[in-house]
PDB file of C-alpha atoms and ligand atoms in Angstrom:
ATOM      1  CA  UNK A  24      70.680 -49.041 146.592  1.00  0.00           C
ATOM      2  CA  UNK A  25      69.750 -46.111 146.035  1.00  0.00           C
ATOM      3  CA  UNK A  26      71.760 -45.559 142.423  1.00  0.00           C
ATOM      4  CA  UNK A  27      72.722 -48.752 139.679  1.00  0.00           C
ATOM      5  CA  UNK A  28      75.587 -46.979 138.260  1.00  0.00           C
ATOM      6  CA  UNK A  29      77.816 -49.949 136.907  1.00  0.00           C
ATOM      7  CA  UNK A  30      77.570 -53.554 137.011  1.00  0.00           C
ATOM      8  CA  UNK A  31      81.125 -53.628 139.510  1.00  0.00           C
ATOM      9  CA  UNK A  32      78.274 -52.376 142.119  1.00  0.00           C
ATOM     10  CA  UNK A  33      75.936 -55.739 141.592  1.00  0.00           C
ATOM     11  CA  UNK A  34      77.413 -58.623 144.082  1.00  0.00           C
ATOM     12  CA  UNK A  35      76.022 -62.093 143.135  1.00  0.00           C
ATOM     13  CA  UNK A  36      72.746 -61.590 144.908  1.00  0.00           C
ATOM     14  CA  UNK A  37      71.532 -58.301 143.877  1.00  0.00           C
ATOM     15  CA  UNK A  38      72.564 -59.734 140.261  1.00  0.00           C
ATOM     16  CA  UNK A  39      70.284 -62.192 140.964  1.00  0.00           C
ATOM     17  CA  UNK A  40      68.031 -60.539 142.352  1.00  0.00           C
ATOM     18  CA  UNK A  41      67.135 -58.201 139.770  1.00  0.00           C
ATOM     19  CA  UNK A  42      68.107 -61.680 136.552  1.00  0.00           C
ATOM     20  CA  UNK A  43      64.521 -62.939 139.188  1.00  0.00           C
ATOM     21  CA  UNK A  44      62.339 -59.952 139.245  1.00  0.00           C
ATOM     22  CA  UNK A  45      62.933 -59.852 135.622  1.00  0.00           C
ATOM     23  CA  UNK A  46      61.665 -63.114 134.970  1.00  0.00           C
ATOM     24  CA  UNK A  47      58.380 -61.924 136.871  1.00  0.00           C
ATOM     25  CA  UNK A  48      58.148 -58.653 134.872  1.00  0.00           C
ATOM     26  CA  UNK A  49      58.379 -60.911 131.515  1.00  0.00           C
ATOM     27  CA  UNK A  50      55.352 -62.385 133.144  1.00  0.00           C
ATOM     28  CA  UNK A  51      53.360 -59.270 133.666  1.00  0.00           C
ATOM     29  CA  UNK A  52      54.627 -58.440 129.918  1.00  0.00           C
ATOM     30  CA  UNK A  53      53.013 -61.115 128.134  1.00  0.00           C
ATOM     31  CA  UNK A  54      49.388 -60.781 129.888  1.00  0.00           C
ATOM     32  CA  UNK A  55      46.583 -58.833 127.624  1.00  0.00           C
ATOM     33  CA  UNK A  56      47.316 -55.779 130.453  1.00  0.00           C
ATOM     34  CA  UNK A  57      50.699 -55.226 131.096  1.00  0.00           C
ATOM     35  CA  UNK A  58      50.399 -52.731 133.364  1.00  0.00           C
ATOM     36  CA  UNK A  59      51.571 -52.918 137.235  1.00  0.00           C
ATOM     37  CA  UNK A  60      50.890 -50.085 139.393  1.00  0.00           C
ATOM     38  CA  UNK A  61      54.487 -50.112 141.487  1.00  0.00           C
ATOM     39  CA  UNK A  62      55.059 -46.122 140.705  1.00  0.00           C
ATOM     40  CA  UNK A  63      51.654 -44.283 140.355  1.00  0.00           C
ATOM     41  CA  UNK A  64      52.281 -40.958 141.130  1.00  0.00           C
ATOM     42  CA  UNK A  65      56.110 -41.047 140.721  1.00  0.00           C
ATOM     43  CA  UNK A  66      57.933 -38.863 137.921  1.00  0.00           C
ATOM     44  CA  UNK A  67      60.917 -40.165 135.658  1.00  0.00           C
ATOM     45  CA  UNK A  68      62.836 -38.695 133.183  1.00  0.00           C
ATOM     46  CA  UNK A  69      64.913 -40.363 130.108  1.00  0.00           C
ATOM     47  CA  UNK A  70      67.936 -37.903 129.820  1.00  0.00           C
ATOM     48  CA  UNK A  71      69.411 -38.314 127.086  1.00  0.00           C
ATOM     49  CA  UNK A  72      72.601 -36.378 125.500  1.00  0.00           C
ATOM     50  CA  UNK A  73      73.458 -39.035 123.165  1.00  0.00           C
ATOM     51  CA  UNK A  74      71.687 -40.894 120.876  1.00  0.00           C
ATOM     52  CA  UNK A  75      69.683 -44.058 121.487  1.00  0.00           C
ATOM     53  CA  UNK A  76      66.980 -46.374 120.119  1.00  0.00           C
ATOM     54  CA  UNK A  77      66.895 -49.279 122.335  1.00  0.00           C
ATOM     55  CA  UNK A  78      67.696 -48.300 125.827  1.00  0.00           C
ATOM     56  CA  UNK A  79      66.002 -45.036 125.903  1.00  0.00           C
ATOM     57  CA  UNK A  80      62.502 -46.663 124.481  1.00  0.00           C
ATOM     58  CA  UNK A  81      62.782 -49.694 126.296  1.00  0.00           C
ATOM     59  CA  UNK A  82      62.793 -47.530 129.572  1.00  0.00           C
ATOM     60  CA  UNK A  83      59.761 -45.821 128.515  1.00  0.00           C
ATOM     61  CA  UNK A  84      57.941 -48.265 128.277  1.00  0.00           C
ATOM     62  CA  UNK A  85      59.346 -50.011 130.829  1.00  0.00           C
ATOM     63  CA  UNK A  86      58.510 -46.836 132.848  1.00  0.00           C
ATOM     64  CA  UNK A  87      54.943 -46.728 131.695  1.00  0.00           C
ATOM     65  CA  UNK A  88      54.581 -50.517 132.398  1.00  0.00           C
ATOM     66  CA  UNK A  89      55.196 -49.357 136.398  1.00  0.00           C
ATOM     67  CA  UNK A  90      52.477 -46.295 135.590  1.00  0.00           C
ATOM     68  CA  UNK A  91      54.902 -44.061 136.361  1.00  0.00           C
ATOM     69  CA  UNK A  92      55.130 -40.920 134.787  1.00  0.00           C
ATOM     70  CA  UNK A  93      57.876 -40.361 132.230  1.00  0.00           C
ATOM     71  CA  UNK A  94      59.590 -37.050 130.844  1.00  0.00           C
ATOM     72  CA  UNK A  95      61.733 -37.645 127.793  1.00  0.00           C
ATOM     73  CA  UNK A  96      64.718 -35.382 127.957  1.00  0.00           C
ATOM     74  CA  UNK A  97      67.204 -34.859 124.820  1.00  0.00           C
ATOM     75  CA  UNK A  98      69.974 -32.310 124.719  1.00  0.00           C
ATOM     76  CA  UNK A  99      69.067 -31.836 121.024  1.00  0.00           C
ATOM     77  CA  UNK A 100      65.956 -29.260 121.047  1.00  0.00           C
ATOM     78  CA  UNK A 101      66.790 -28.228 124.868  1.00  0.00           C
ATOM     79  CA  UNK A 102      68.328 -25.315 126.530  1.00  0.00           C
ATOM     80  CA  UNK A 103      71.579 -27.525 126.295  1.00  0.00           C
ATOM     81  CA  UNK A 104      72.129 -25.713 123.018  1.00  0.00           C
ATOM     82  CA  UNK A 105      72.012 -22.097 124.864  1.00  0.00           C
ATOM     83  CA  UNK A 106      75.225 -23.684 126.492  1.00  0.00           C
ATOM     84  CA  UNK A 107      73.242 -24.675 130.248  1.00  0.00           C
ATOM     85  CA  UNK A 108      75.670 -26.902 132.352  1.00  0.00           C
ATOM     86  CA  UNK A 109      74.034 -30.307 133.577  1.00  0.00           C
ATOM     87  CA  UNK A 110      74.050 -28.926 136.781  1.00  0.00           C
ATOM     88  CA  UNK A 111      71.591 -26.553 135.957  1.00  0.00           C
ATOM     89  CA  UNK A 112      69.575 -28.913 133.603  1.00  0.00           C
ATOM     90  CA  UNK A 113      69.252 -31.419 136.418  1.00  0.00           C
ATOM     91  CA  UNK A 114      67.639 -28.974 139.243  1.00  0.00           C
ATOM     92  CA  UNK A 115      65.577 -27.473 136.388  1.00  0.00           C
ATOM     93  CA  UNK A 116      64.336 -31.008 136.376  1.00  0.00           C
ATOM     94  CA  UNK A 117      63.845 -31.904 139.964  1.00  0.00           C
ATOM     95  CA  UNK A 118      62.944 -28.560 140.609  1.00  0.00           C
ATOM     96  CA  UNK A 119      59.937 -29.818 138.448  1.00  0.00           C
ATOM     97  CA  UNK A 120      59.864 -32.308 140.607  1.00  0.00           C
ATOM     98  CA  UNK A 121      61.393 -36.012 139.049  1.00  0.00           C
ATOM     99  CA  UNK A 122      62.849 -38.168 141.373  1.00  0.00           C
ATOM    100  CA  UNK A 123      64.833 -40.635 139.061  1.00  0.00           C
ATOM    101  CA  UNK A 124      67.097 -39.085 136.441  1.00  0.00           C
ATOM    102  CA  UNK A 125      68.000 -42.285 133.632  1.00  0.00           C
ATOM    103  CA  UNK A 126      71.089 -40.740 132.399  1.00  0.00           C
ATOM    104  CA  UNK A 127      72.946 -41.280 128.990  1.00  0.00           C
ATOM    105  CA  UNK A 128      75.894 -39.523 128.101  1.00  0.00           C
ATOM    106  CA  UNK A 129      79.089 -38.835 126.202  1.00  0.00           C
ATOM    107  CA  UNK A 130      81.373 -38.285 129.130  1.00  0.00           C
ATOM    108  CA  UNK A 131      82.516 -41.205 130.853  1.00  0.00           C
ATOM    109  CA  UNK A 132      82.001 -40.531 134.600  1.00  0.00           C
ATOM    110  CA  UNK A 133      78.831 -38.138 134.290  1.00  0.00           C
ATOM    111  CA  UNK A 134      76.522 -40.301 135.802  1.00  0.00           C
ATOM    112  CA  UNK A 135      78.691 -40.906 138.707  1.00  0.00           C
ATOM    113  CA  UNK A 136      78.913 -36.621 139.015  1.00  0.00           C
ATOM    114  CA  UNK A 137      75.461 -36.948 139.091  1.00  0.00           C
ATOM    115  CA  UNK A 138      75.110 -39.533 142.107  1.00  0.00           C
ATOM    116  CA  UNK A 139      77.415 -38.191 144.436  1.00  0.00           C
ATOM    117  CA  UNK A 140      76.834 -34.063 144.019  1.00  0.00           C
ATOM    118  CA  UNK A 141      74.957 -32.268 146.331  1.00  0.00           C
ATOM    119  CA  UNK A 142      72.581 -30.384 144.573  1.00  0.00           C
ATOM    120  CA  UNK A 143      70.617 -33.385 143.206  1.00  0.00           C
ATOM    121  CA  UNK A 144      68.487 -35.956 145.463  1.00  0.00           C
ATOM    122  CA  UNK A 145      67.296 -37.933 142.848  1.00  0.00           C
ATOM    123  CA  UNK A 146      67.647 -41.684 142.101  1.00  0.00           C
ATOM    124  CA  UNK A 147      70.309 -42.162 138.370  1.00  0.00           C
ATOM    125  CA  UNK A 148      69.675 -45.095 136.482  1.00  0.00           C
ATOM    126  CA  UNK A 149      73.313 -45.335 134.401  1.00  0.00           C
ATOM    127  CA  UNK A 150      71.761 -45.796 130.873  1.00  0.00           C
ATOM    128  CA  UNK A 151      75.720 -45.763 128.985  1.00  0.00           C
ATOM    129  CA  UNK A 152      78.443 -43.300 130.120  1.00  0.00           C
ATOM    130  CA  UNK A 153      80.986 -42.790 127.151  1.00  0.00           C
ATOM    131  CA  UNK A 154      82.917 -45.762 127.362  1.00  0.00           C
ATOM    132  CA  UNK A 155      82.719 -46.741 130.895  1.00  0.00           C
ATOM    133  CA  UNK A 156      79.612 -48.415 131.180  1.00  0.00           C
ATOM    134  CA  UNK A 157      76.002 -49.406 130.537  1.00  0.00           C
ATOM    135  CA  UNK A 158      74.827 -51.782 133.400  1.00  0.00           C
ATOM    136  CA  UNK A 159      71.461 -52.491 132.082  1.00  0.00           C
ATOM    137  CA  UNK A 160      72.516 -54.009 129.033  1.00  0.00           C
ATOM    138  CA  UNK A 161      74.774 -56.467 130.836  1.00  0.00           C
ATOM    139  CA  UNK A 162      71.903 -57.470 133.261  1.00  0.00           C
ATOM    140  CA  UNK A 163      69.746 -57.493 129.898  1.00  0.00           C
ATOM    141  CA  UNK A 164      72.642 -60.214 128.078  1.00  0.00           C
ATOM    142  CA  UNK A 165      72.738 -62.436 131.070  1.00  0.00           C
ATOM    143  CA  UNK A 166      69.205 -62.684 131.045  1.00  0.00           C
ATOM    144  CA  UNK A 167      69.233 -63.730 128.007  1.00  0.00           C
ATOM    145  CA  UNK A 168      71.636 -66.085 128.316  1.00  0.00           C
ATOM    146  CA  UNK A 169      69.966 -67.967 131.348  1.00  0.00           C
ATOM    147  CA  UNK A 170      67.025 -68.372 129.212  1.00  0.00           C
ATOM    148  CA  UNK A 171      68.502 -69.649 126.157  1.00  0.00           C
ATOM    149  CA  UNK A 172      71.040 -71.651 127.170  1.00  0.00           C
ATOM    150  CA  UNK A 173      70.013 -73.051 131.493  1.00  0.00           C
ATOM    151  CA  UNK A 174      66.341 -72.516 129.844  1.00  0.00           C
ATOM    152  CA  UNK A 175      63.504 -70.038 131.043  1.00  0.00           C
ATOM    153  CA  UNK A 176      62.816 -71.412 134.659  1.00  0.00           C
ATOM    154  CA  UNK A 177      66.225 -71.417 135.604  1.00  0.00           C
ATOM    155  CA  UNK A 178      67.021 -68.885 138.178  1.00  0.00           C
ATOM    156  CA  UNK A 179      70.837 -69.707 139.462  1.00  0.00           C
ATOM    157  CA  UNK A 180      74.066 -67.849 138.233  1.00  0.00           C
ATOM    158  CA  UNK A 181      75.604 -68.389 134.839  1.00  0.00           C
ATOM    159  CA  UNK A 182      78.494 -70.646 136.718  1.00  0.00           C
ATOM    160  CA  UNK A 183      79.597 -73.041 133.593  1.00  0.00           C
ATOM    161  CA  UNK A 184      78.770 -70.750 130.435  1.00  0.00           C
ATOM    162  CA  UNK A 185      81.618 -69.812 128.336  1.00  0.00           C
ATOM    163  CA  UNK A 186      80.936 -66.212 126.543  1.00  0.00           C
ATOM    164  CA  UNK A 187      82.993 -64.964 124.218  1.00  0.00           C
ATOM    165  CA  UNK A 188      83.106 -61.110 123.146  1.00  0.00           C
ATOM    166  CA  UNK A 189      84.642 -60.234 120.107  1.00  0.00           C
ATOM    167  CA  UNK A 190      85.552 -57.196 118.516  1.00  0.00           C
ATOM    168  CA  UNK A 191      85.997 -53.181 120.084  1.00  0.00           C
ATOM    169  CA  UNK A 192      86.777 -53.390 123.608  1.00  0.00           C
ATOM    170  CA  UNK A 193      88.496 -50.712 124.254  1.00  0.00           C
ATOM    171  CA  UNK A 194      85.256 -48.368 123.105  1.00  0.00           C
ATOM    172  CA  UNK A 195      83.198 -50.777 124.688  1.00  0.00           C
ATOM    173  CA  UNK A 196      80.614 -49.872 127.895  1.00  0.00           C
ATOM    174  CA  UNK A 197      78.444 -53.056 126.883  1.00  0.00           C
ATOM    175  CA  UNK A 198      82.083 -55.234 126.649  1.00  0.00           C
ATOM    176  CA  UNK A 199      83.172 -53.638 130.329  1.00  0.00           C
ATOM    177  CA  UNK A 200      79.688 -54.084 131.883  1.00  0.00           C
ATOM    178  CA  UNK A 201      79.412 -57.438 130.521  1.00  0.00           C
ATOM    179  CA  UNK A 202      82.714 -58.559 131.873  1.00  0.00           C
ATOM    180  CA  UNK A 203      82.524 -57.350 135.538  1.00  0.00           C
ATOM    181  CA  UNK A 204      78.744 -58.928 135.643  1.00  0.00           C
ATOM    182  CA  UNK A 205      79.522 -62.434 133.787  1.00  0.00           C
ATOM    183  CA  UNK A 206      82.297 -62.628 136.355  1.00  0.00           C
ATOM    184  CA  UNK A 207      79.945 -61.812 139.378  1.00  0.00           C
ATOM    185  CA  UNK A 208      77.839 -64.298 137.867  1.00  0.00           C
ATOM    186  CA  UNK A 209      80.271 -67.225 137.471  1.00  0.00           C
ATOM    187  CA  UNK A 210      80.871 -67.659 133.956  1.00  0.00           C
ATOM    188  CA  UNK A 211      83.984 -68.468 131.576  1.00  0.00           C
ATOM    189  CA  UNK A 212      85.107 -64.982 130.238  1.00  0.00           C
ATOM    190  CA  UNK A 213      86.713 -64.821 126.466  1.00  0.00           C
ATOM    191  CA  UNK A 214      87.893 -62.163 124.193  1.00  0.00           C
ATOM    192  CA  UNK A 215      88.660 -62.069 120.463  1.00  0.00           C
ATOM    193  CA  UNK A 216      90.302 -58.834 119.881  1.00  0.00           C
ATOM    194  CA  UNK A 217      92.668 -56.446 118.181  1.00  0.00           C
ATOM    195  CA  UNK A 218      95.544 -55.842 120.330  1.00  0.00           C
ATOM    196  CA  UNK A 219      95.098 -51.980 119.186  1.00  0.00           C
ATOM    197  CA  UNK A 220      91.355 -52.461 120.538  1.00  0.00           C
ATOM    198  CA  UNK A 221      92.070 -54.145 124.441  1.00  0.00           C
ATOM    199  CA  UNK A 222      92.275 -52.170 127.520  1.00  0.00           C
ATOM    200  CA  UNK A 223      94.892 -53.290 130.118  1.00  0.00           C
ATOM    201  CA  UNK A 224      91.071 -53.476 132.722  1.00  0.00           C
ATOM    202  CA  UNK A 225      89.984 -55.529 131.090  1.00  0.00           C
ATOM    203  CA  UNK A 226      92.748 -58.852 130.165  1.00  0.00           C
ATOM    204  CA  UNK A 227      92.727 -58.582 134.172  1.00  0.00           C
ATOM    205  CA  UNK A 228      89.068 -59.332 134.425  1.00  0.00           C
ATOM    206  CA  UNK A 229      89.001 -61.770 131.275  1.00  0.00           C
ATOM    207  CA  UNK A 230      89.740 -65.659 131.629  1.00  0.00           C
ATOM    208  CA  UNK A 231      90.926 -66.163 128.142  1.00  0.00           C
ATOM    209  CA  UNK A 232      92.091 -63.453 125.482  1.00  0.00           C
ATOM    210  CA  UNK A 233      93.256 -64.614 121.607  1.00  0.00           C
ATOM    211  CA  UNK A 234      94.409 -62.365 119.026  1.00  0.00           C
ATOM    212  CA  UNK A 235      93.123 -64.514 116.278  1.00  0.00           C
ATOM    213  CA  UNK A 236      89.098 -65.115 116.149  1.00  0.00           C
ATOM    214  CA  UNK A 237      89.665 -68.258 114.131  1.00  0.00           C
ATOM    215  CA  UNK A 238      91.442 -69.169 116.985  1.00  0.00           C
ATOM    216  CA  UNK A 239      89.194 -68.114 119.337  1.00  0.00           C
ATOM    217  CA  UNK A 240      85.848 -69.994 117.405  1.00  0.00           C
ATOM    218  CA  UNK A 241      87.728 -73.148 117.803  1.00  0.00           C
ATOM    219  CA  UNK A 242      87.670 -73.391 121.488  1.00  0.00           C
ATOM    220  CA  UNK A 243      83.575 -74.354 121.804  1.00  0.00           C
ATOM    221  CA  UNK A 244      82.204 -71.138 123.775  1.00  0.00           C
ATOM    222  CA  UNK A 245      77.921 -71.364 124.773  1.00  0.00           C
ATOM    223  CA  UNK A 246      77.804 -67.636 123.011  1.00  0.00           C
ATOM    224  CA  UNK A 247      79.747 -65.767 121.018  1.00  0.00           C
ATOM    225  CA  UNK A 248      78.752 -61.637 121.360  1.00  0.00           C
ATOM    226  CA  UNK A 249      79.926 -59.512 118.450  1.00  0.00           C
ATOM    227  CA  UNK A 250      80.520 -55.930 119.230  1.00  0.00           C
ATOM    228  CA  UNK A 251      80.327 -52.831 116.929  1.00  0.00           C
ATOM    229  CA  UNK A 252      83.314 -50.712 116.299  1.00  0.00           C
ATOM    230  CA  UNK A 253      82.639 -47.226 117.373  1.00  0.00           C
ATOM    231  CA  UNK A 254      83.785 -44.988 114.985  1.00  0.00           C
ATOM    232  CA  UNK A 255      82.678 -42.231 116.609  1.00  0.00           C
ATOM    233  CA  UNK A 256      84.522 -42.672 119.676  1.00  0.00           C
ATOM    234  CA  UNK A 257      87.795 -43.121 118.170  1.00  0.00           C
ATOM    235  CA  UNK A 258      90.225 -40.395 118.262  1.00  0.00           C
ATOM    236  CA  UNK A 259      92.802 -41.982 116.275  1.00  0.00           C
ATOM    237  CA  UNK A 260      93.479 -45.052 113.750  1.00  0.00           C
ATOM    238  CA  UNK A 261      92.929 -48.319 115.358  1.00  0.00           C
ATOM    239  CA  UNK A 262      92.848 -50.574 112.682  1.00  0.00           C
ATOM    240  CA  UNK A 263      93.963 -51.011 109.159  1.00  0.00           C
ATOM    241  CA  UNK A 264      90.538 -49.715 107.297  1.00  0.00           C
ATOM    242  CA  UNK A 265      86.895 -51.424 107.466  1.00  0.00           C
ATOM    243  CA  UNK A 266      87.564 -54.275 105.490  1.00  0.00           C
ATOM    244  CA  UNK A 267      90.427 -55.778 106.946  1.00  0.00           C
ATOM    245  CA  UNK A 268      88.758 -55.309 110.251  1.00  0.00           C
ATOM    246  CA  UNK A 269      86.386 -57.251 108.532  1.00  0.00           C
ATOM    247  CA  UNK A 270      88.139 -59.610 107.168  1.00  0.00           C
ATOM    248  CA  UNK A 271      89.971 -60.600 110.263  1.00  0.00           C
ATOM    249  CA  UNK A 272      87.166 -59.623 113.009  1.00  0.00           C
ATOM    250  CA  UNK A 273      83.706 -60.269 111.387  1.00  0.00           C
ATOM    251  CA  UNK A 274      81.418 -62.925 111.978  1.00  0.00           C
ATOM    252  CA  UNK A 275      81.387 -63.755 108.034  1.00  0.00           C
ATOM    253  CA  UNK A 276      78.930 -66.422 106.898  1.00  0.00           C
ATOM    254  CA  UNK A 277      81.534 -69.035 106.628  1.00  0.00           C
ATOM    255  CA  UNK A 278      82.676 -68.335 110.311  1.00  0.00           C
ATOM    256  CA  UNK A 279      79.183 -68.833 111.298  1.00  0.00           C
ATOM    257  CA  UNK A 280      78.647 -71.884 109.101  1.00  0.00           C
ATOM    258  CA  UNK A 281      81.758 -73.523 111.063  1.00  0.00           C
ATOM    259  CA  UNK A 282      79.954 -73.097 114.318  1.00  0.00           C
ATOM    260  CA  UNK A 283      78.230 -75.772 116.581  1.00  0.00           C
ATOM    261  CA  UNK A 284      74.213 -74.944 116.216  1.00  0.00           C
ATOM    262  CA  UNK A 285      74.325 -74.696 119.545  1.00  0.00           C
ATOM    263  CA  UNK A 286      76.370 -71.591 119.629  1.00  0.00           C
ATOM    264  CA  UNK A 287      74.272 -68.521 121.147  1.00  0.00           C
ATOM    265  CA  UNK A 288      74.961 -65.324 118.559  1.00  0.00           C
ATOM    266  CA  UNK A 289      74.989 -61.973 120.023  1.00  0.00           C
ATOM    267  CA  UNK A 290      74.882 -58.141 119.664  1.00  0.00           C
ATOM    268  CA  UNK A 291      73.522 -55.411 121.603  1.00  0.00           C
ATOM    269  CA  UNK A 292      73.161 -53.180 118.573  1.00  0.00           C
ATOM    270  CA  UNK A 293      72.823 -51.099 116.981  1.00  0.00           C
ATOM    271  CA  UNK A 294      74.453 -53.600 113.908  1.00  0.00           C
ATOM    272  CA  UNK A 295      76.688 -52.920 111.283  1.00  0.00           C
ATOM    273  CA  UNK A 296      75.892 -55.222 109.244  1.00  0.00           C
ATOM    274  CA  UNK A 297      78.597 -56.762 106.709  1.00  0.00           C
ATOM    275  CA  UNK A 298      81.295 -55.233 108.827  1.00  0.00           C
ATOM    276  CA  UNK A 299      81.546 -56.658 112.621  1.00  0.00           C
ATOM    277  CA  UNK A 300      78.479 -59.692 111.750  1.00  0.00           C
ATOM    278  CA  UNK A 301      76.793 -60.814 108.426  1.00  0.00           C
ATOM    279  CA  UNK A 302      73.110 -61.089 108.459  1.00  0.00           C
ATOM    280  CA  UNK A 303      73.435 -64.102 107.815  1.00  0.00           C
ATOM    281  CA  UNK A 304      74.534 -65.296 111.681  1.00  0.00           C
ATOM    282  CA  UNK A 305      72.080 -62.174 113.042  1.00  0.00           C
ATOM    283  CA  UNK A 306      69.138 -63.571 111.163  1.00  0.00           C
ATOM    284  CA  UNK A 307      69.723 -67.064 111.507  1.00  0.00           C
ATOM    285  CA  UNK A 308      67.836 -69.141 114.717  1.00  0.00           C
ATOM    286  CA  UNK A 309      70.965 -69.294 116.399  1.00  0.00           C
ATOM    287  CA  UNK A 310      70.788 -65.276 116.654  1.00  0.00           C
ATOM    288  CA  UNK A 311      69.442 -64.093 120.354  1.00  0.00           C
ATOM    289  CA  UNK A 312      69.631 -60.352 118.988  1.00  0.00           C
ATOM    290  CA  UNK A 313      65.913 -59.976 119.056  1.00  0.00           C
ATOM    291  CA  UNK A 314      65.763 -61.362 122.268  1.00  0.00           C
ATOM    292  CA  UNK A 315      68.070 -58.951 123.854  1.00  0.00           C
ATOM    293  CA  UNK A 316      65.933 -56.090 122.987  1.00  0.00           C
ATOM    294  CA  UNK A 317      62.925 -57.848 124.062  1.00  0.00           C
ATOM    295  CA  UNK A 318      64.192 -58.820 127.439  1.00  0.00           C
ATOM    296  CA  UNK A 319      65.358 -55.031 127.856  1.00  0.00           C
ATOM    297  CA  UNK A 320      61.909 -53.877 128.577  1.00  0.00           C
ATOM    298  CA  UNK A 321      61.893 -56.809 131.430  1.00  0.00           C
ATOM    299  CA  UNK A 322      65.037 -55.766 133.369  1.00  0.00           C
ATOM    300  CA  UNK A 323      64.371 -52.209 132.994  1.00  0.00           C
ATOM    301  CA  UNK A 324      60.854 -52.941 134.963  1.00  0.00           C
ATOM    302  CA  UNK A 325      62.603 -54.851 137.246  1.00  0.00           C
ATOM    303  CA  UNK A 326      65.808 -51.949 138.159  1.00  0.00           C
ATOM    304  CA  UNK A 327      63.356 -49.058 137.920  1.00  0.00           C
ATOM    305  CA  UNK A 328      61.042 -51.459 140.410  1.00  0.00           C
ATOM    306  CA  UNK A 329      63.741 -52.337 142.619  1.00  0.00           C
ATOM    307  CA  UNK A 330      65.035 -48.477 142.825  1.00  0.00           C
ATOM    308  CA  UNK A 331      61.803 -47.086 142.957  1.00  0.00           C
ATOM    309  CA  UNK A 332      59.599 -49.236 145.247  1.00  0.00           C
ATOM    310  CA  UNK A 333      61.186 -51.645 147.033  1.00  0.00           C
ATOM    311  CA  UNK A 334      64.281 -49.488 147.924  1.00  0.00           C
ATOM    312  CA  UNK A 335      62.157 -46.895 149.046  1.00  0.00           C
ATOM    313  CA  UNK A 336      59.377 -48.589 150.710  1.00  0.00           C
ATOM    314  CA  UNK A 337      61.819 -50.064 152.646  1.00  0.00           C
ATOM    315  CA  UNK A 338      63.473 -46.612 154.218  1.00  0.00           C
TER     316      UNK A 338
HETATM  317  N1   CP B 411      72.347 -51.466 123.043  1.00  0.00           N
HETATM  318  C1   CP B 411      72.273 -50.194 123.095  1.00  0.00           C
HETATM  319  O1   CP B 411      72.384 -49.356 124.279  1.00  0.00           O
HETATM  320  O2   CP B 411      71.297 -49.969 122.186  1.00  0.00           O
HETATM  321  P1   CP B 411      70.792 -47.874 121.723  1.00  0.00           P
HETATM  322  O3   CP B 411      72.359 -47.275 121.489  1.00  0.00           O
HETATM  323  O4   CP B 411      69.714 -48.276 120.445  1.00  0.00           O
HETATM  324  O5   CP B 411      70.478 -47.791 122.800  1.00  0.00           O
END
């Protein structure tokens, strides 16, 4: 495995291998000296053509904890503003000795273009491409669910775990990646979604689809994952207005208070508090939102370790 482009490319054995490597990385992250020498002398670039807080910073921390040299590239402030192409940007970085590209791009498929190009030799990791995929977020979410529901010592699948994903599925690379990985791990996946925000691909993958959030919440899901309304990707009007969306599809304080105290609340971030999720839900003891961010570092260490240390030494 040279690249990580899509959660759909991960079979059960590979998914569990990465999740269980991430558990080992959690051990490293709990030590006083949070450092492994695995990637000493290797150079990776964080190549972000779109904004990010969690993914960019956690990849940077992850690479540094594995002793890699890290270059942070953002399109803003680079020669992209002078018209430099994606190809020429990457040729430039690779000429300077960069071996791995962690790429976020607004264009769905940009990461596949780089990984398949004859002009690039780098390992490519998808840090979110358009509305397509965000595989390390799905791995982070799966680890968070497994540890919260099955316990820290569990190294198995998510068979029997019921996960409800709520909101803007159409524009969400997180939802697409989560559905792919959750199905591989054996989870039962429900979607609660306005019909205007439901892509046909998700319809084929999900176990159940609801067009009413209150009906969905009655069905005893172990996990309720709220999604952000991705206004920046909408080129049309998909919901009447933000207030109506919040009333019909938001995890309000009242809806949250009616859930079982065992229901795990998740959100990949960034959150729009008061729109898709209330502060009562987001800040409750049932919320795993901060754990999702924390686990992102361990998962990204595991992915970098697997692709750059294990796989390259196996050649
Ligand atoms: N979840 C996620 O991708 O967050 P960022 O956009 O902050 O990286």
